[in-house]
CSV table of C-alpha atoms in Angstrom, one decimal:
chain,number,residue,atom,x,y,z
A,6,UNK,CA,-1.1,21.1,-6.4
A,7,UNK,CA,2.9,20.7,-5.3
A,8,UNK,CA,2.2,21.6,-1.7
A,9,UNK,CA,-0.9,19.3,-1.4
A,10,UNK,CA,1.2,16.3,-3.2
A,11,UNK,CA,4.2,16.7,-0.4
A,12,UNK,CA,1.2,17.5,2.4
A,13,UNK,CA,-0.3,13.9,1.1
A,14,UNK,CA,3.2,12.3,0.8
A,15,UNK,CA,4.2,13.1,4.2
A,16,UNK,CA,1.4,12.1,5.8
A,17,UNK,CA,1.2,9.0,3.7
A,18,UNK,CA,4.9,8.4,4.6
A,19,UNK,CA,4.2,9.0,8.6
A,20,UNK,CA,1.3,6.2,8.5
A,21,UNK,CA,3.6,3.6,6.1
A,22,UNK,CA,6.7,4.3,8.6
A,23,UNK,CA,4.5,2.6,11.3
A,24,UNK,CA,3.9,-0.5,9.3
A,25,UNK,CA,7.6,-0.6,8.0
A,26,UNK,CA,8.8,-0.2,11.4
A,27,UNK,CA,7.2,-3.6,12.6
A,28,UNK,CA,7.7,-6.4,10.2
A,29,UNK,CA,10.3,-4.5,7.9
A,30,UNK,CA,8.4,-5.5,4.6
A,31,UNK,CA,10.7,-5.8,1.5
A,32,UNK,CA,8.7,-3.4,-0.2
A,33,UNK,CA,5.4,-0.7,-0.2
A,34,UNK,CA,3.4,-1.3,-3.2
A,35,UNK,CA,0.5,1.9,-3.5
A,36,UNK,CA,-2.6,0.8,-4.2
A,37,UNK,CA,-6.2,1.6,-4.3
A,38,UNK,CA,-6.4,5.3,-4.8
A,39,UNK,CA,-2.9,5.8,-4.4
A,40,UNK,CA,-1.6,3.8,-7.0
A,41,UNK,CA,-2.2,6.6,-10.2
A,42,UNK,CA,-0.6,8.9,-8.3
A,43,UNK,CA,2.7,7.2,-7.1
A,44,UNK,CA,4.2,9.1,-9.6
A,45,UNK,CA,3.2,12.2,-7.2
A,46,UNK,CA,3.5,10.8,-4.9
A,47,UNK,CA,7.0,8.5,-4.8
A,48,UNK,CA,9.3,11.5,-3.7
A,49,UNK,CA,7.5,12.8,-0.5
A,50,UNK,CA,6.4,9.1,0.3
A,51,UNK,CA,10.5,7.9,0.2
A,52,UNK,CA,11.9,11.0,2.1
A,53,UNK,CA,9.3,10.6,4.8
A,54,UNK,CA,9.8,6.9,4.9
A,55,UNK,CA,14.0,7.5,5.0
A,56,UNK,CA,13.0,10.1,7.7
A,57,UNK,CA,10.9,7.7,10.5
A,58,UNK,CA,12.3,4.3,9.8
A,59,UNK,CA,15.8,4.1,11.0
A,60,UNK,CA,16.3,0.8,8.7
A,61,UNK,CA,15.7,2.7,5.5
A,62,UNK,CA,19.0,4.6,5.9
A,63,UNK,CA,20.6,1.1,5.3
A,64,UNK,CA,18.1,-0.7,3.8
A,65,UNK,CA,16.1,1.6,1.6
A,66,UNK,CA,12.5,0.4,1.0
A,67,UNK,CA,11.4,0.0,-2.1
A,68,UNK,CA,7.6,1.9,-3.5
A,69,UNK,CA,5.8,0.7,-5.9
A,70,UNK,CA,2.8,0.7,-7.9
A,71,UNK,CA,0.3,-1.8,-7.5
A,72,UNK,CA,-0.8,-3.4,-11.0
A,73,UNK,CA,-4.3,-4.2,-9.8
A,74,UNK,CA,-4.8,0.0,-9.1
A,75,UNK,CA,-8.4,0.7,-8.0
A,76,UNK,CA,-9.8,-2.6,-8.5
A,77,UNK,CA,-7.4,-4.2,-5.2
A,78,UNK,CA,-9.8,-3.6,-2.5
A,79,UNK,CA,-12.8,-5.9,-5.0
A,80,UNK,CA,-10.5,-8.4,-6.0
A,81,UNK,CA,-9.4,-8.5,-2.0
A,82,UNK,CA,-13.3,-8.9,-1.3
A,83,UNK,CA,-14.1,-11.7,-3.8
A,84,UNK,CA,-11.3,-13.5,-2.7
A,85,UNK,CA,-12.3,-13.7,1.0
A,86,UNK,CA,-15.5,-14.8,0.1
A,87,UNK,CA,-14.1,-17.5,-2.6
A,88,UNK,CA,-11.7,-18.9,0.2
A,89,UNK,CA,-15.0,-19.0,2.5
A,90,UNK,CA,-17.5,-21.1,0.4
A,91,UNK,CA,-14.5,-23.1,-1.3
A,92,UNK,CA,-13.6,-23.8,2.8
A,93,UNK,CA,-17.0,-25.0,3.3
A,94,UNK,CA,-19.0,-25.4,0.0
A,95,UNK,CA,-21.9,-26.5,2.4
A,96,UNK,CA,-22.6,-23.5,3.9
A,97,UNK,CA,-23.1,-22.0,0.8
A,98,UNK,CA,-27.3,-21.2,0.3
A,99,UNK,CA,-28.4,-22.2,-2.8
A,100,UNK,CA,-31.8,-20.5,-3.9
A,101,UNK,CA,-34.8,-22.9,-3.7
């Protein structure tokens, strides 16, 4: 379980370093499936981060747990389509 948790970690931390690297975000929040396990998975996800983005070794980037855990990638959904129909309530098909 401790060699898959550094495995994920590092990888994790290799795919994060590529979005921190361009916009230099104030933080990382884990979400989604990630976000139970960012106790795990905190550790391997900061070394690797302090590893590939040289800003970190002045800046350090803060991880943290996103509140909304699983349910980020629904709640992401229904907003989109609430910002569509309240964009153009017209468009919206009511059933006859």
């Amino acid at each position: 379980v401790l060699a898959a948790r550094g495995t994920v970690g590092a990888l994790l931390a290799t795919a994060l370093a590529s979005a921190v690297n361009l916009p230099a975000p104030g933080a990382v929040v884990l979400g989604g499936y990630f976000a139970p396990l960012s106790d795990w998975l905190h550790e391997p996800v900061e070394h690797g981060l302090r590893r590939r983005v040289p800003a970190a070794r002045w800046r350090p980037v803060p991880i943290l747990e996103s509140r909304l855990q699983r349910g980020a990638a629904v709640r992401g959904a229904a907003a989109l389509s609430l910002r569509q129909v309240m964009a153009d309530p017209a468009r919206v098909v009511t059933p006859a």
